[in-house]
PDB file of C-alpha atoms in Angstrom:
ATOM      1  CA  UNK A  12      18.523  24.756 -29.096  1.00 47.00           C
ATOM      2  CA  UNK A  13      17.658  20.825 -29.517  1.00 51.00           C
ATOM      3  CA  UNK A  14      14.234  21.564 -28.353  1.00 48.00           C
ATOM      4  CA  UNK A  15      11.565  24.294 -28.647  1.00 53.00           C
ATOM      5  CA  UNK A  16      10.103  25.707 -25.197  1.00 60.00           C
ATOM      6  CA  UNK A  17       7.077  23.739 -25.539  1.00 71.00           C
ATOM      7  CA  UNK A  18       9.239  20.349 -25.795  1.00 66.00           C
ATOM      8  CA  UNK A  19      11.559  21.461 -23.047  1.00 69.00           C
ATOM      9  CA  UNK A  20       8.721  22.804 -20.872  1.00 71.00           C
ATOM     10  CA  UNK A  21       7.279  19.177 -21.729  1.00 70.00           C
ATOM     11  CA  UNK A  22       9.796  17.333 -20.644  1.00 68.00           C
ATOM     12  CA  UNK A  23      10.360  19.577 -17.579  1.00 71.00           C
ATOM     13  CA  UNK A  24       6.834  18.400 -16.569  1.00 73.00           C
ATOM     14  CA  UNK A  25       7.007  14.926 -16.772  1.00 71.00           C
ATOM     15  CA  UNK A  26      10.375  14.995 -14.854  1.00 75.00           C
ATOM     16  CA  UNK A  27       8.380  16.493 -12.219  1.00 79.00           C
ATOM     17  CA  UNK A  28       5.168  13.813 -12.333  1.00 85.00           C
ATOM     18  CA  UNK A  29       7.420  10.752 -12.119  1.00 88.00           C
ATOM     19  CA  UNK A  30       7.873  11.959  -8.954  1.00 90.00           C
ATOM     20  CA  UNK A  31       3.895  12.252  -7.911  1.00 92.00           C
ATOM     21  CA  UNK A  32       3.890   8.491  -9.150  1.00 92.00           C
ATOM     22  CA  UNK A  33       6.936   7.760  -6.748  1.00 94.00           C
ATOM     23  CA  UNK A  34       5.405   9.170  -3.938  1.00 94.00           C
ATOM     24  CA  UNK A  35       1.954   7.659  -4.271  1.00 95.00           C
ATOM     25  CA  UNK A  36       3.507   4.588  -4.614  1.00 95.00           C
ATOM     26  CA  UNK A  37       5.718   4.983  -2.116  1.00 95.00           C
ATOM     27  CA  UNK A  38       3.038   5.859   0.616  1.00 95.00           C
ATOM     28  CA  UNK A  39       1.170   2.523  -0.636  1.00 94.00           C
ATOM     29  CA  UNK A  40       3.779   0.787   0.256  1.00 94.00           C
ATOM     30  CA  UNK A  41       3.747   2.441   3.743  1.00 94.00           C
ATOM     31  CA  UNK A  42       0.829   1.490   4.402  1.00 93.00           C
ATOM     32  CA  UNK A  43       1.118  -1.777   3.927  1.00 92.00           C
ATOM     33  CA  UNK A  44       4.323  -2.171   5.666  1.00 91.00           C
ATOM     34  CA  UNK A  45       1.629  -0.605   8.593  1.00 92.00           C
ATOM     35  CA  UNK A  46      -0.489  -3.636   7.763  1.00 92.00           C
ATOM     36  CA  UNK A  47       2.037  -6.295   8.076  1.00 91.00           C
ATOM     37  CA  UNK A  48       2.602  -5.115  11.785  1.00 91.00           C
ATOM     38  CA  UNK A  49      -0.374  -3.382  13.527  1.00 92.00           C
ATOM     39  CA  UNK A  50      -2.092  -6.844  14.875  1.00 92.00           C
ATOM     40  CA  UNK A  51       0.927  -7.212  16.872  1.00 90.00           C
ATOM     41  CA  UNK A  52      -0.066  -3.843  18.427  1.00 92.00           C
ATOM     42  CA  UNK A  53      -3.594  -4.042  18.945  1.00 93.00           C
ATOM     43  CA  UNK A  54      -3.570  -7.542  20.497  1.00 92.00           C
ATOM     44  CA  UNK A  55      -5.194  -6.738  23.659  1.00 92.00           C
ATOM     45  CA  UNK A  56      -8.337  -5.108  21.885  1.00 93.00           C
ATOM     46  CA  UNK A  57      -8.553  -6.912  18.673  1.00 94.00           C
ATOM     47  CA  UNK A  58      -8.180 -10.240  21.283  1.00 94.00           C
ATOM     48  CA  UNK A  59     -10.944  -8.433  23.085  1.00 93.00           C
ATOM     49  CA  UNK A  60     -13.331  -7.033  20.501  1.00 94.00           C
ATOM     50  CA  UNK A  61     -13.564 -10.631  19.326  1.00 95.00           C
ATOM     51  CA  UNK A  62     -13.072 -13.089  21.804  1.00 94.00           C
ATOM     52  CA  UNK A  63     -10.100 -14.934  20.859  1.00 94.00           C
ATOM     53  CA  UNK A  64      -7.159 -16.458  22.037  1.00 93.00           C
ATOM     54  CA  UNK A  65      -3.616 -15.926  20.906  1.00 90.00           C
ATOM     55  CA  UNK A  66      -3.591 -18.688  18.460  1.00 93.00           C
ATOM     56  CA  UNK A  67      -6.566 -16.943  17.022  1.00 95.00           C
ATOM     57  CA  UNK A  68      -4.785 -13.834  17.315  1.00 94.00           C
ATOM     58  CA  UNK A  69      -2.025 -15.367  15.342  1.00 94.00           C
ATOM     59  CA  UNK A  70      -4.127 -16.638  12.851  1.00 95.00           C
ATOM     60  CA  UNK A  71      -6.267 -13.401  11.719  1.00 95.00           C
ATOM     61  CA  UNK A  72      -2.477 -11.533  11.642  1.00 93.00           C
ATOM     62  CA  UNK A  73      -1.337 -14.545   8.883  1.00 94.00           C
ATOM     63  CA  UNK A  74      -4.227 -13.546   6.884  1.00 95.00           C
ATOM     64  CA  UNK A  75      -2.439 -11.300   5.195  1.00 95.00           C
ATOM     65  CA  UNK A  76       0.400 -12.949   4.252  1.00 94.00           C
ATOM     66  CA  UNK A  77      -0.594 -15.811   3.244  1.00 95.00           C
ATOM     67  CA  UNK A  78      -2.140 -13.673  -0.075  1.00 95.00           C
ATOM     68  CA  UNK A  79       0.151 -11.728  -0.160  1.00 94.00           C
ATOM     69  CA  UNK A  80       3.227 -14.358  -0.607  1.00 93.00           C
ATOM     70  CA  UNK A  81       0.899 -16.356  -2.917  1.00 94.00           C
ATOM     71  CA  UNK A  82       0.248 -13.721  -5.506  1.00 94.00           C
ATOM     72  CA  UNK A  83       3.655 -12.485  -5.872  1.00 89.00           C
ATOM     73  CA  UNK A  84       4.456 -14.300  -9.278  1.00 88.00           C
ATOM     74  CA  UNK A  85       0.926 -13.420 -10.532  1.00 92.00           C
ATOM     75  CA  UNK A  86       1.025 -10.053  -9.918  1.00 92.00           C
ATOM     76  CA  UNK A  87       3.852  -9.796 -12.092  1.00 89.00           C
ATOM     77  CA  UNK A  88       2.353 -11.659 -14.980  1.00 91.00           C
ATOM     78  CA  UNK A  89      -0.713  -9.528 -14.068  1.00 91.00           C
ATOM     79  CA  UNK A  90       1.370  -5.695 -14.450  1.00 90.00           C
ATOM     80  CA  UNK A  91       3.003  -6.909 -17.834  1.00 90.00           C
ATOM     81  CA  UNK A  92      -0.142  -7.970 -19.407  1.00 92.00           C
ATOM     82  CA  UNK A  93      -2.613  -5.097 -17.610  1.00 92.00           C
ATOM     83  CA  UNK A  94      -0.046  -2.702 -17.156  1.00 90.00           C
ATOM     84  CA  UNK A  95       1.407  -1.111 -13.395  1.00 91.00           C
ATOM     85  CA  UNK A  96      -1.463   1.657 -13.444  1.00 91.00           C
ATOM     86  CA  UNK A  97      -4.483  -0.975 -14.279  1.00 94.00           C
ATOM     87  CA  UNK A  98      -2.858  -3.406 -11.253  1.00 94.00           C
ATOM     88  CA  UNK A  99      -1.956  -1.601  -8.921  1.00 94.00           C
ATOM     89  CA  UNK A 100      -5.451   0.707  -9.045  1.00 95.00           C
ATOM     90  CA  UNK A 101      -7.741  -2.362  -8.696  1.00 95.00           C
ATOM     91  CA  UNK A 102      -5.759  -4.106  -5.882  1.00 95.00           C
ATOM     92  CA  UNK A 103      -5.441  -1.078  -4.096  1.00 95.00           C
ATOM     93  CA  UNK A 104      -9.114  -0.894  -4.234  1.00 97.00           C
ATOM     94  CA  UNK A 105      -9.548  -4.259  -2.522  1.00 97.00           C
ATOM     95  CA  UNK A 106      -7.022  -3.593   0.354  1.00 96.00           C
ATOM     96  CA  UNK A 107      -8.813  -0.590   0.957  1.00 97.00           C
ATOM     97  CA  UNK A 108     -11.474  -2.066   1.270  1.00 97.00           C
ATOM     98  CA  UNK A 109     -10.432  -4.630   2.808  1.00 97.00           C
ATOM     99  CA  UNK A 110      -9.012  -2.113   5.019  1.00 97.00           C
ATOM    100  CA  UNK A 111     -12.710  -0.775   6.138  1.00 97.00           C
ATOM    101  CA  UNK A 112     -14.195  -4.050   6.171  1.00 97.00           C
ATOM    102  CA  UNK A 113     -11.941  -4.650   8.937  1.00 96.00           C
ATOM    103  CA  UNK A 114     -12.577  -1.553  11.316  1.00 95.00           C
ATOM    104  CA  UNK A 115     -16.281  -2.624  10.453  1.00 97.00           C
ATOM    105  CA  UNK A 116     -16.307  -6.574  11.392  1.00 95.00           C
ATOM    106  CA  UNK A 117     -18.141  -7.995  14.352  1.00 94.00           C
ATOM    107  CA  UNK A 118     -16.814 -11.376  13.983  1.00 95.00           C
ATOM    108  CA  UNK A 119     -13.921 -13.103  14.067  1.00 96.00           C
ATOM    109  CA  UNK A 120     -14.325 -14.967  10.764  1.00 96.00           C
ATOM    110  CA  UNK A 121     -15.395 -11.440   8.835  1.00 96.00           C
ATOM    111  CA  UNK A 122     -12.572  -9.702  10.532  1.00 96.00           C
ATOM    112  CA  UNK A 123      -9.925 -12.651   8.891  1.00 97.00           C
ATOM    113  CA  UNK A 124     -12.078 -12.518   5.352  1.00 97.00           C
ATOM    114  CA  UNK A 125     -10.949  -8.518   5.920  1.00 97.00           C
ATOM    115  CA  UNK A 126      -7.129  -9.484   6.369  1.00 97.00           C
ATOM    116  CA  UNK A 127      -7.277 -11.814   3.232  1.00 97.00           C
ATOM    117  CA  UNK A 128      -8.317  -9.004   1.047  1.00 97.00           C
ATOM    118  CA  UNK A 129      -6.060  -6.387   2.646  1.00 97.00           C
ATOM    119  CA  UNK A 130      -3.133  -8.718   1.871  1.00 95.00           C
ATOM    120  CA  UNK A 131      -4.798  -9.506  -1.332  1.00 96.00           C
ATOM    121  CA  UNK A 132      -4.345  -5.936  -2.492  1.00 95.00           C
ATOM    122  CA  UNK A 133      -1.267  -5.049  -0.888  1.00 94.00           C
ATOM    123  CA  UNK A 134       0.548  -7.516  -3.132  1.00 94.00           C
ATOM    124  CA  UNK A 135       0.098  -5.713  -6.084  1.00 93.00           C
ATOM    125  CA  UNK A 136       2.351  -2.667  -4.766  1.00 92.00           C
ATOM    126  CA  UNK A 137       6.028  -3.204  -4.881  1.00 93.00           C
ATOM    127  CA  UNK A 138       5.565  -5.007  -8.443  1.00 93.00           C
ATOM    128  CA  UNK A 139       4.078  -2.726 -10.149  1.00 93.00           C
ATOM    129  CA  UNK A 140       5.659   0.277  -8.437  1.00 94.00           C
ATOM    130  CA  UNK A 141       9.139  -1.374  -9.489  1.00 93.00           C
ATOM    131  CA  UNK A 142       7.928  -1.732 -12.691  1.00 92.00           C
ATOM    132  CA  UNK A 143       6.217   1.703 -13.160  1.00 92.00           C
ATOM    133  CA  UNK A 144      10.053   3.322 -11.399  1.00 93.00           C
ATOM    134  CA  UNK A 145      11.988   1.522 -14.208  1.00 90.00           C
ATOM    135  CA  UNK A 146      10.015   2.915 -16.651  1.00 88.00           C
ATOM    136  CA  UNK A 147      10.506   6.541 -15.114  1.00 89.00           C
ATOM    137  CA  UNK A 148      14.011   6.359 -13.611  1.00 89.00           C
ATOM    138  CA  UNK A 149      17.380   5.362 -15.256  1.00 85.00           C
ATOM    139  CA  UNK A 150      20.317   3.994 -13.946  1.00 83.00           C
ATOM    140  CA  UNK A 151      21.439   5.260 -10.288  1.00 85.00           C
ATOM    141  CA  UNK A 152      18.721   7.221 -10.301  1.00 89.00           C
ATOM    142  CA  UNK A 153      16.939   3.940 -10.345  1.00 91.00           C
ATOM    143  CA  UNK A 154      18.750   2.590  -7.300  1.00 91.00           C
ATOM    144  CA  UNK A 155      17.930   5.793  -5.180  1.00 93.00           C
ATOM    145  CA  UNK A 156      14.381   5.858  -6.017  1.00 94.00           C
ATOM    146  CA  UNK A 157      14.546   2.165  -5.020  1.00 93.00           C
ATOM    147  CA  UNK A 158      15.972   2.772  -1.952  1.00 94.00           C
ATOM    148  CA  UNK A 159      14.323   5.572  -0.978  1.00 94.00           C
ATOM    149  CA  UNK A 160      11.467   3.523  -1.439  1.00 95.00           C
ATOM    150  CA  UNK A 161      11.730   0.953   0.836  1.00 93.00           C
ATOM    151  CA  UNK A 162      12.951   3.160   3.138  1.00 94.00           C
ATOM    152  CA  UNK A 163       9.406   4.632   3.281  1.00 93.00           C
ATOM    153  CA  UNK A 164       7.841   1.152   3.503  1.00 91.00           C
ATOM    154  CA  UNK A 165      10.093   1.120   6.737  1.00 91.00           C
ATOM    155  CA  UNK A 166       8.385   3.997   8.150  1.00 92.00           C
ATOM    156  CA  UNK A 167       5.000   2.659   8.334  1.00 90.00           C
ATOM    157  CA  UNK A 168       6.470  -0.486   9.807  1.00 89.00           C
ATOM    158  CA  UNK A 169       7.540   1.910  12.487  1.00 90.00           C
ATOM    159  CA  UNK A 170       4.362   3.959  12.132  1.00 90.00           C
ATOM    160  CA  UNK A 171       2.552   0.204  12.793  1.00 87.00           C
ATOM    161  CA  UNK A 172       4.152   0.018  16.399  1.00 88.00           C
ATOM    162  CA  UNK A 173       4.319   2.711  19.058  1.00 89.00           C
ATOM    163  CA  UNK A 174       3.111   5.516  16.997  1.00 91.00           C
ATOM    164  CA  UNK A 175      -0.066   3.408  16.403  1.00 92.00           C
ATOM    165  CA  UNK A 176      -0.466   2.287  20.040  1.00 90.00           C
ATOM    166  CA  UNK A 177      -0.358   5.828  20.979  1.00 92.00           C
ATOM    167  CA  UNK A 178      -3.023   6.680  18.657  1.00 91.00           C
ATOM    168  CA  UNK A 179      -4.630   3.561  19.840  1.00 90.00           C
ATOM    169  CA  UNK A 180      -4.758   5.753  23.484  1.00 91.00           C
ATOM    170  CA  UNK A 181      -6.919   8.254  21.796  1.00 94.00           C
ATOM    171  CA  UNK A 182      -8.901   6.390  18.855  1.00 94.00           C
ATOM    172  CA  UNK A 183     -10.352   3.337  18.733  1.00 94.00           C
ATOM    173  CA  UNK A 184      -8.483   0.190  16.781  1.00 94.00           C
ATOM    174  CA  UNK A 185     -12.314   0.428  14.652  1.00 95.00           C
ATOM    175  CA  UNK A 186     -11.537   4.323  13.625  1.00 96.00           C
ATOM    176  CA  UNK A 187      -8.022   3.905  12.952  1.00 95.00           C
ATOM    177  CA  UNK A 188      -8.679   1.121  10.249  1.00 95.00           C
ATOM    178  CA  UNK A 189     -11.445   3.358   9.119  1.00 96.00           C
ATOM    179  CA  UNK A 190      -9.432   6.527   8.318  1.00 96.00           C
ATOM    180  CA  UNK A 191      -6.190   4.295   6.751  1.00 95.00           C
ATOM    181  CA  UNK A 192      -8.939   2.389   4.694  1.00 96.00           C
ATOM    182  CA  UNK A 193     -10.343   5.993   3.577  1.00 97.00           C
ATOM    183  CA  UNK A 194      -6.648   7.117   2.913  1.00 95.00           C
ATOM    184  CA  UNK A 195      -6.147   3.652   0.750  1.00 95.00           C
ATOM    185  CA  UNK A 196      -9.594   5.091  -0.956  1.00 96.00           C
ATOM    186  CA  UNK A 197      -7.988   8.278  -1.686  1.00 96.00           C
ATOM    187  CA  UNK A 198      -5.063   6.629  -2.751  1.00 95.00           C
ATOM    188  CA  UNK A 199      -6.206   4.266  -5.249  1.00 95.00           C
ATOM    189  CA  UNK A 200      -8.198   6.812  -7.307  1.00 95.00           C
ATOM    190  CA  UNK A 201      -4.411   9.174  -7.644  1.00 94.00           C
ATOM    191  CA  UNK A 202      -3.057   5.422  -8.832  1.00 92.00           C
ATOM    192  CA  UNK A 203      -5.538   5.961 -11.349  1.00 93.00           C
ATOM    193  CA  UNK A 204      -5.163   9.389 -12.143  1.00 90.00           C
TER     194      UNK A 204
END
């Protein structure tokens, strides 16, 4: 045989391991898309909690998108310089912290700050994930994995709509964000591991 049994075992473990990496990044991407749409669903609760107008709600919602867009080029350079794992771990922690802080926000300005942290942190999921997938998957396999990754994100978009509205009937928006933040902390630890 070309490989010894121990080499075959290592190769099998490595091939299985890449799917763990894939699902950790994919669930983070799911949460990222959830954050994009959730303010629209929670609009009545957010406007009531912070006593704000629709315009202010738009500002709160957009506080996610500006840092996300601004960071796309720096994140690519950061991922190249520091590596995907360190980049994704650091920024996942920032997003998770922002999510928990949003759930704890007592003022509109603090809520905007929290959304900025979420957008900043979420900006470093896609690029490091694609870079990592390029290392672990090749050719058509990479194309399929990329498509599946995007599909999982789209499911997060969906969960941030009607399912979130149903959840919001059972739990407060603050509880939802705190739970999502705790899940994101767990994903951050898994990213580092």
